[in-house]
Tab-separated table of C-alpha atoms and ligand atoms in Angstrom:
chain	number	residue	atom	x	y	z
A	1	MET	CA	193.268	100.437	-59.006
A	2	THR	CA	191.614	99.613	-55.897
A	3	GLU	CA	192.391	102.999	-54.372
A	4	LYS	CA	190.851	104.906	-57.168
A	5	LEU	CA	187.932	102.813	-58.359
A	6	LYS	CA	184.836	104.615	-57.629
A	7	ASN	CA	182.879	104.848	-60.695
A	8	ILE	CA	181.777	101.807	-62.636
A	9	ALA	CA	179.689	101.409	-65.960
A	10	VAL	CA	177.670	98.287	-66.684
A	11	LEU	CA	175.705	97.258	-70.150
A	12	THR	CA	174.193	94.632	-71.842
A	13	SER	CA	175.091	93.623	-75.519
A	14	GLY	CA	174.606	91.501	-78.190
A	15	GLY	CA	171.402	89.073	-78.307
A	16	ASP	CA	169.347	89.593	-74.768
A	17	ALA	CA	169.145	86.531	-72.428
A	18	PRO	CA	166.958	85.831	-69.797
A	19	GLY	CA	169.175	86.849	-66.272
A	20	MET	CA	170.358	89.695	-67.801
A	21	ASN	CA	168.515	91.868	-65.697
A	22	ALA	CA	169.340	89.680	-62.642
A	23	ALA	CA	173.136	90.300	-63.123
A	24	ILE	CA	172.632	93.902	-63.419
A	25	ARG	CA	170.593	94.066	-60.432
A	26	ALA	CA	173.683	92.028	-58.842
A	27	VAL	CA	176.214	94.607	-60.197
A	28	VAL	CA	174.421	97.294	-59.125
A	29	ARG	CA	173.681	96.165	-55.513
A	30	ALA	CA	177.099	94.990	-55.304
A	31	CYS	CA	178.411	98.665	-55.920
A	32	SER	CA	175.564	99.680	-53.577
A	33	PHE	CA	177.142	97.655	-50.833
A	34	TYR	CA	180.752	98.455	-51.425
A	35	ASP	CA	180.031	102.316	-51.579
A	36	LEU	CA	180.964	102.472	-55.555
A	37	ASN	CA	178.770	104.476	-57.637
A	38	CYS	CA	177.237	102.567	-60.709
A	39	PHE	CA	176.255	104.153	-64.161
A	40	GLY	CA	173.861	102.108	-66.485
A	41	VAL	CA	174.324	102.337	-70.020
A	42	TYR	CA	171.520	101.939	-72.747
A	43	LYS	CA	171.753	99.975	-75.666
A	44	GLY	CA	175.223	98.479	-75.266
A	45	TYR	CA	177.855	99.761	-77.089
A	46	GLU	CA	175.634	102.183	-79.285
A	47	GLY	CA	174.539	103.771	-76.015
A	48	LEU	CA	178.489	104.058	-75.085
A	49	ILE	CA	178.980	105.704	-78.209
A	50	ASN	CA	175.789	108.231	-77.905
A	51	ASN	CA	176.677	108.846	-74.085
A	52	GLU	CA	173.238	107.247	-73.027
A	53	MET	CA	174.083	106.606	-69.170
A	54	GLU	CA	172.461	107.413	-66.176
A	55	PRO	CA	173.525	106.665	-62.202
A	56	LEU	CA	171.782	103.715	-61.057
A	57	ASN	CA	171.019	103.018	-57.350
A	58	ALA	CA	170.154	99.885	-55.466
A	59	ARG	CA	165.926	100.756	-56.143
A	60	SER	CA	166.815	101.631	-59.976
A	61	VAL	CA	166.917	97.713	-59.727
A	62	ARG	CA	163.857	96.693	-58.042
A	63	ASN	CA	161.361	93.993	-59.196
A	64	ILE	CA	163.493	93.044	-62.062
A	65	ILE	CA	165.008	89.855	-60.720
A	66	ASN	CA	162.124	87.910	-62.283
A	67	LYS	CA	162.106	89.704	-65.928
A	68	GLY	CA	163.245	88.745	-69.036
A	69	GLY	CA	165.296	90.954	-71.636
A	70	THR	CA	167.378	93.544	-70.390
A	71	PHE	CA	166.117	97.104	-69.056
A	72	LEU	CA	169.225	98.338	-70.053
A	73	LYS	CA	168.187	97.543	-73.606
A	74	SER	CA	170.725	95.542	-75.923
A	75	ALA	CA	171.852	96.175	-79.325
A	76	ARG	CA	174.299	95.228	-82.004
A	77	SER	CA	176.128	98.035	-82.766
A	78	LYS	CA	178.103	98.140	-86.110
A	79	ALA	CA	179.415	101.501	-85.182
A	80	PHE	CA	181.565	99.725	-82.393
A	81	MET	CA	183.263	97.843	-84.836
A	82	THR	CA	185.008	101.019	-86.233
A	83	SER	CA	188.070	102.133	-84.301
A	84	GLU	CA	186.347	105.833	-84.501
A	85	GLY	CA	183.186	104.555	-82.769
A	86	ARG	CA	185.437	103.032	-80.136
A	87	LYS	CA	187.192	106.331	-80.091
A	88	LYS	CA	183.814	107.952	-79.371
A	89	ALA	CA	182.771	105.318	-76.457
A	90	HIS	CA	186.365	105.639	-74.813
A	91	GLY	CA	185.805	109.557	-74.673
A	92	ASN	CA	182.320	109.096	-73.013
A	93	LEU	CA	183.923	106.570	-70.377
A	94	ILE	CA	186.577	109.334	-69.581
A	95	ALA	CA	184.066	112.416	-69.907
A	96	ASN	CA	181.668	110.511	-67.263
A	97	GLN	CA	184.862	109.728	-64.958
A	98	ILE	CA	184.424	106.159	-65.522
A	99	ASP	CA	186.668	103.668	-63.859
A	100	ALA	CA	185.744	100.640	-65.671
A	101	LEU	CA	183.457	98.614	-67.778
A	102	ILE	CA	181.540	95.453	-66.811
A	103	VAL	CA	179.867	94.178	-70.156
A	104	ILE	CA	177.135	91.366	-69.917
A	105	GLY	CA	177.241	89.685	-73.366
A	106	GLY	CA	178.321	86.946	-75.430
A	107	ASP	CA	181.734	86.275	-77.814
A	108	GLY	CA	180.984	89.552	-79.763
A	109	SER	CA	180.627	91.486	-76.841
A	110	PHE	CA	183.669	90.255	-75.353
A	111	THR	CA	185.689	90.832	-78.334
A	112	GLY	CA	184.284	94.524	-78.225
A	113	ALA	CA	185.337	95.008	-74.617
A	114	LEU	CA	188.716	93.392	-75.407
A	115	LYS	CA	189.617	96.408	-77.806
A	116	LEU	CA	188.405	98.812	-75.499
A	117	SER	CA	191.117	97.495	-73.244
A	118	GLU	CA	193.645	97.017	-75.524
A	119	GLU	CA	193.510	100.297	-77.509
A	120	PHE	CA	192.795	102.724	-74.936
A	121	ASP	CA	193.850	100.747	-71.616
A	122	PHE	CA	190.755	100.840	-70.143
A	123	PRO	CA	189.702	98.220	-67.429
A	124	VAL	CA	186.764	96.001	-68.709
A	125	ILE	CA	185.172	92.791	-66.911
A	126	GLY	CA	183.339	90.037	-69.000
A	127	ILE	CA	179.784	88.661	-67.541
A	128	PRO	CA	178.952	85.647	-69.965
A	129	GLY	CA	175.474	86.484	-71.015
A	130	THR	CA	173.892	84.575	-73.923
A	131	ILE	CA	171.439	81.655	-74.794
A	132	ASP	CA	174.236	79.940	-76.932
A	133	ASN	CA	176.409	79.111	-74.102
A	134	ASP	CA	179.509	79.312	-76.537
A	135	ILE	CA	181.830	80.887	-73.945
A	136	ASN	CA	184.900	79.130	-72.788
A	137	GLY	CA	185.910	78.799	-69.238
A	138	THR	CA	182.417	78.818	-67.882
A	139	ASP	CA	180.301	76.100	-67.769
A	140	TYR	CA	177.231	78.025	-67.947
A	141	THR	CA	176.520	81.193	-69.404
A	142	ILE	CA	173.467	83.590	-68.040
A	143	GLY	CA	170.009	82.799	-70.159
A	144	TYR	CA	171.202	79.556	-71.520
A	145	ASP	CA	168.910	77.504	-68.577
A	146	THR	CA	166.138	79.194	-69.220
A	147	ALA	CA	166.756	78.725	-73.160
A	148	LEU	CA	166.935	74.991	-72.586
A	149	ASN	CA	163.762	74.849	-70.306
A	150	THR	CA	161.923	77.363	-72.915
A	151	VAL	CA	162.878	74.795	-76.037
A	152	VAL	CA	161.992	71.507	-73.901
A	153	GLU	CA	158.574	72.757	-73.132
A	154	ALA	CA	157.950	73.679	-76.845
A	155	ILE	CA	159.075	70.594	-78.040
A	156	ASP	CA	157.037	68.800	-75.665
A	157	LYS	CA	154.014	70.231	-77.053
A	158	ILE	CA	154.822	69.674	-80.719
A	159	ARG	CA	155.288	65.893	-79.848
A	160	ASP	CA	151.868	65.887	-79.190
A	161	THR	CA	151.171	66.747	-82.672
A	162	ALA	CA	153.642	64.366	-84.022
A	163	SER	CA	152.639	61.353	-82.369
A	164	SER	CA	149.065	62.345	-83.173
A	165	HIS	CA	149.527	62.494	-86.768
A	166	ASN	CA	152.188	59.968	-87.017
A	167	ARG	CA	154.495	62.819	-88.242
A	168	LEU	CA	157.979	63.471	-88.452
A	169	PHE	CA	159.049	66.809	-86.732
A	170	LEU	CA	162.030	68.972	-87.969
A	171	ILE	CA	162.627	71.789	-85.122
A	172	GLU	CA	164.716	74.327	-85.496
A	173	VAL	CA	166.347	75.745	-82.621
A	174	MET	CA	169.031	78.735	-81.714
A	175	GLY	CA	172.877	78.327	-81.813
A	176	ARG	CA	174.638	79.848	-84.852
A	177	ASP	CA	177.825	78.234	-84.247
A	178	ALA	CA	177.157	76.198	-80.844
A	179	GLY	CA	175.115	73.125	-80.400
A	180	ASP	CA	174.455	73.073	-76.768
A	181	ILE	CA	170.942	74.322	-76.641
A	182	ALA	CA	170.056	71.442	-79.635
A	183	LEU	CA	172.003	68.685	-77.989
A	184	ASN	CA	170.897	69.371	-74.247
A	185	ALA	CA	167.271	70.290	-75.316
A	186	GLY	CA	166.865	67.791	-77.926
A	187	ILE	CA	168.331	64.919	-75.290
A	188	GLY	CA	165.777	66.629	-72.362
A	189	ALA	CA	162.867	66.340	-74.812
A	190	GLY	CA	163.392	62.778	-76.533
A	191	ALA	CA	164.394	63.585	-80.074
A	192	GLU	CA	165.259	60.778	-82.177
A	193	GLU	CA	167.992	62.963	-84.155
A	194	ILE	CA	169.915	66.165	-83.321
A	195	LEU	CA	171.862	68.098	-85.630
A	196	ILE	CA	174.511	70.746	-84.471
A	197	PRO	CA	177.111	72.976	-86.229
A	198	GLU	CA	180.076	71.324	-84.350
A	199	GLU	CA	179.411	67.987	-86.162
A	200	ASP	CA	178.172	67.241	-89.718
A	201	MET	CA	176.459	64.057	-89.659
A	202	GLY	CA	176.079	64.147	-93.212
A	203	ILE	CA	172.439	63.791	-94.908
A	204	ASP	CA	172.546	60.395	-95.994
A	205	ARG	CA	173.137	58.965	-92.210
A	206	LEU	CA	170.824	60.870	-90.865
A	207	ILE	CA	168.389	58.847	-93.265
A	208	ASP	CA	169.609	55.809	-92.490
A	209	SER	CA	169.178	56.324	-88.951
A	210	LEU	CA	165.696	57.568	-89.276
A	211	LYS	CA	164.761	54.490	-91.724
A	212	LYS	CA	166.512	52.245	-88.490
A	213	SER	CA	164.676	53.498	-86.128
A	214	LYS	CA	161.025	53.585	-87.912
A	215	LYS	CA	161.770	49.818	-88.387
A	216	THR	CA	162.073	49.356	-84.906
A	217	GLY	CA	158.201	50.592	-84.516
A	218	LYS	CA	158.491	54.205	-84.102
A	219	THR	CA	155.569	56.217	-85.095
A	220	SER	CA	156.795	59.467	-85.144
A	221	SER	CA	159.719	61.479	-84.760
A	222	ILE	CA	161.595	64.646	-83.894
A	223	ILE	CA	164.670	66.050	-85.185
A	224	VAL	CA	166.133	68.996	-83.656
A	225	VAL	CA	168.165	71.227	-86.023
A	226	ALA	CA	170.771	73.746	-84.672
A	227	GLU	CA	170.242	76.897	-86.709
A	228	GLY	CA	173.893	76.765	-87.696
A	229	ASP	CA	174.112	72.955	-88.626
A	230	LYS	CA	176.398	72.094	-91.532
A	231	SER	CA	174.207	69.727	-93.363
A	232	GLY	CA	174.343	71.959	-96.326
A	233	LYS	CA	170.615	72.512	-96.665
A	234	ASN	CA	168.011	75.142	-94.642
A	235	ILE	CA	165.964	73.386	-92.599
A	236	PHE	CA	162.865	73.567	-95.189
A	237	GLU	CA	165.239	72.222	-97.594
A	238	LEU	CA	166.109	69.606	-95.262
A	239	GLY	CA	162.376	68.653	-94.871
A	240	GLU	CA	161.787	68.028	-98.361
A	241	HIS	CA	164.802	66.089	-98.716
A	242	VAL	CA	163.715	63.767	-95.667
A	243	GLU	CA	160.091	63.487	-97.004
A	244	GLN	CA	161.420	62.374	-100.267
A	245	HIS	CA	163.334	59.736	-99.061
A	246	LEU	CA	161.364	58.260	-96.174
A	247	ASP	CA	158.354	56.529	-96.376
A	248	GLY	CA	155.351	56.143	-93.893
A	249	TYR	CA	155.873	59.675	-92.450
A	250	GLU	CA	153.880	63.043	-93.078
A	251	VAL	CA	156.953	65.738	-92.518
A	252	ARG	CA	156.545	69.112	-90.804
A	253	VAL	CA	158.963	71.961	-89.998
A	254	SER	CA	158.948	74.253	-87.293
A	255	VAL	CA	161.277	76.990	-86.325
A	256	LEU	CA	161.067	77.780	-82.687
A	257	GLY	CA	162.806	81.499	-83.234
A	258	HIS	CA	162.981	84.158	-80.712
A	259	ILE	CA	160.640	82.700	-78.253
A	260	GLN	CA	163.735	81.011	-77.392
A	261	ARG	CA	165.454	84.433	-76.083
A	262	GLY	CA	162.334	85.441	-73.919
A	263	GLY	CA	160.486	84.808	-70.796
A	264	ALA	CA	161.182	84.838	-67.199
A	265	PRO	CA	164.683	83.567	-66.248
A	266	SER	CA	164.779	80.377	-64.387
A	267	CYS	CA	165.854	80.319	-60.845
A	268	TYR	CA	169.365	78.904	-61.855
A	269	ASP	CA	170.038	81.855	-64.382
A	270	ARG	CA	169.140	84.053	-61.571
A	271	VAL	CA	171.539	82.666	-58.835
A	272	LEU	CA	173.858	82.420	-61.428
A	273	ALA	CA	173.303	86.111	-62.779
A	274	SER	CA	173.676	87.007	-58.944
A	275	LYS	CA	176.750	85.320	-58.300
A	276	LEU	CA	178.705	86.673	-61.246
A	277	GLY	CA	177.155	90.321	-60.987
A	278	VAL	CA	178.691	90.632	-57.693
A	279	GLY	CA	181.755	88.318	-58.654
A	280	ALA	CA	182.452	91.378	-61.091
A	281	VAL	CA	182.582	94.132	-58.827
A	282	GLU	CA	184.543	91.921	-56.327
A	283	ALA	CA	187.027	91.221	-58.750
A	284	LEU	CA	187.236	94.792	-59.491
A	285	LEU	CA	187.991	95.422	-55.970
A	286	GLU	CA	190.633	92.988	-55.936
A	287	GLY	CA	192.573	94.901	-58.579
A	288	LYS	CA	191.324	92.345	-61.381
A	289	ARG	CA	190.676	93.740	-64.769
A	290	ASP	CA	190.530	92.332	-68.487
A	291	ILE	CA	188.854	89.131	-67.016
A	292	MET	CA	185.851	87.106	-67.287
A	293	ILE	CA	183.712	85.852	-64.327
A	294	GLY	CA	182.221	82.547	-65.074
A	295	ILE	CA	181.008	79.567	-62.989
A	296	VAL	CA	182.988	76.281	-62.917
A	297	HIS	CA	181.866	73.437	-61.127
A	298	LYS	CA	179.790	75.802	-58.940
A	299	ASP	CA	182.696	78.047	-58.370
A	300	VAL	CA	182.768	81.935	-59.336
A	301	THR	CA	186.049	82.107	-61.275
A	302	SER	CA	187.930	84.513	-63.550
A	303	ILE	CA	189.807	83.795	-66.544
A	304	PRO	CA	191.776	86.305	-68.770
A	305	LEU	CA	188.951	87.825	-71.677
A	306	LYS	CA	190.935	86.770	-74.211
A	307	GLN	CA	191.044	83.118	-73.149
A	308	ALA	CA	187.307	83.325	-72.544
A	309	LEU	CA	187.263	83.748	-76.809
A	310	GLU	CA	189.325	80.820	-77.313
A	311	LYS	CA	187.680	77.805	-78.747
A	312	ARG	CA	186.394	76.009	-76.087
A	313	ASP	CA	186.006	72.091	-74.876
A	314	HIS	CA	182.476	71.730	-75.245
A	315	GLN	CA	182.430	68.072	-74.587
A	316	HIS	CA	179.656	67.053	-76.831
A	317	ASP	CA	181.316	63.862	-77.447
A	318	ARG	CA	179.608	62.063	-74.261
A	319	LEU	CA	176.325	63.846	-74.821
A	320	ILE	CA	175.729	62.824	-78.749
A	321	LYS	CA	176.412	58.944	-77.283
A	322	VAL	CA	174.057	59.404	-74.648
A	323	ALA	CA	171.684	60.921	-77.341
A	324	ASP	CA	172.026	58.041	-79.519
A	325	ILE	CA	171.847	55.628	-76.755
A	326	THR	CA	168.935	57.054	-75.336
A	327	SER	CA	166.866	57.608	-78.667
A	328	VAL	CA	167.536	53.585	-79.921
B	1	LIG	N1	185.222	92.279	-83.717
B	1	LIG	C1	184.923	92.960	-83.099
B	1	LIG	N2	184.954	94.254	-82.543
B	1	LIG	C2	184.736	95.305	-81.988
B	1	LIG	N3	183.255	95.134	-81.427
B	1	LIG	C3	182.646	93.999	-81.379
B	1	LIG	C4	183.509	92.634	-82.536
B	1	LIG	N4	182.397	91.990	-82.709
B	1	LIG	C5	181.209	92.154	-82.026
B	1	LIG	N5	181.576	93.556	-81.341
B	1	LIG	C6	180.542	93.949	-80.714
B	1	LIG	O1	179.807	93.433	-79.920
B	1	LIG	C7	178.547	93.401	-80.013
B	1	LIG	C8	177.896	92.290	-79.658
B	1	LIG	O2	178.017	91.265	-80.573
B	1	LIG	P1	176.999	90.083	-81.085
B	1	LIG	O3	178.354	88.686	-81.585
B	1	LIG	O4	176.381	90.513	-81.854
B	1	LIG	O5	176.761	89.416	-79.934
B	1	LIG	P2	177.094	88.585	-78.566
B	1	LIG	O6	177.946	89.263	-77.618
B	1	LIG	O7	176.029	88.210	-77.883
B	1	LIG	O8	178.095	87.390	-79.469
B	1	LIG	C9	178.341	93.859	-81.668
B	1	LIG	O9	177.287	94.303	-82.064
B	1	LIG	C10	179.772	94.943	-81.727
B	1	LIG	O10	179.248	96.304	-81.151
B	2	LIG	O1	168.151	87.931	-82.694
B	2	LIG	P1	169.006	88.084	-83.865
B	2	LIG	O2	169.758	89.503	-84.060
B	2	LIG	O3	168.081	87.495	-85.287
B	2	LIG	O4	170.101	86.769	-83.767
B	2	LIG	C1	170.152	85.609	-83.322
B	2	LIG	C2	171.194	85.035	-82.579
B	2	LIG	O5	171.128	85.480	-81.684
B	2	LIG	C3	171.119	84.434	-80.768
B	2	LIG	O6	169.993	84.297	-79.986
B	2	LIG	C4	171.873	84.575	-79.497
B	2	LIG	O7	173.512	84.724	-80.074
B	2	LIG	P2	174.337	85.871	-79.168
B	2	LIG	O8	174.403	85.696	-77.602
B	2	LIG	O9	175.866	85.826	-79.855
B	2	LIG	O10	173.810	87.378	-79.413
B	2	LIG	C5	171.765	83.226	-81.460
B	2	LIG	O11	171.385	81.902	-80.970
B	2	LIG	C6	171.354	83.426	-82.831
B	2	LIG	O12	171.651	83.100	-83.867
B	3	LIG	MG1	177.519	85.588	-79.465
């Protein structure tokens, strides 16, 4: 593909993540460096279907490395889930003489990109951008580090109230299917208990554990609950259950919500995004396609996009033990 590679398109898709702008910037500037044309597609796959794209040059991406969100905007596109939608999207790529598409997004976006490649033999590259960190084959996804820092900062603040009022707080963090944010931010913020989607702790064990830690002299407690936890109760029901079964604490529930997705990216996310953006363009120049560019032990790596969507070995066990030990 190297000889005919001339025009690259880039889009951001799915939930926005801090560092997406830095990734777009790196893609655009790598194109400029290697003398390729870069087109920015607005609103993810929705914009691809509606032909909302324009050329970007090195100056189009000035002053965005420090900004959260994505200036290309993002979308969850229902139309792209249909074969008619994807046909339209492909038609627009061809009409604009695009040779390859770089998709910055999460597992859903990669599934869509893979369909584009399989159905129309169109070259795609994925860059993992999601706060969830739920992608196989990369140690980190863009936005995850920033989200962790945001969550820890928020929990630190809630801890002030928890300890001043001898309260137990249940704090819901994002992560529909992945417990990475809950587990890591939970350990970082010193939570007593952490509930994640990958492991059902069971409500009885939770109550027992809270009773035990109360006996050791704790006067307040923080329970971090991932959005997708498998306790079978939503966080408010869980709060009521805990209040009914545990003496001596007032219980409060706090749902952190979308503050976790916003804000200036951390330095780690900016550097990660820059490495992956450059890596994506260089991979295309090397003739690679249908891969995800990731980071493994500090090295920029590539794996087939299909593999990026496989169930990952999240290695939560060690962290769960660390959480148990450090919250004793
Ligand atoms: N099975 C699928 N087939 C085609 N497109 C998909 C599929 N799953 C997701 N997509 C596209 O990718 C978009 C983003 O996926 P989503 O799961 O919302 O976010 P993320 O990429 O962050 O996981 C969806 O809105 C849809 O347009
Ligand atoms: O913003 P929305 O549409 O409510 O989506 C919320 C979901 O988006 C996320 O923040 C990010 O998920 P994706 O990266 O898969 O889009 C999840 O943690 C959360 O469940
Ligand atoms: Mg996802």
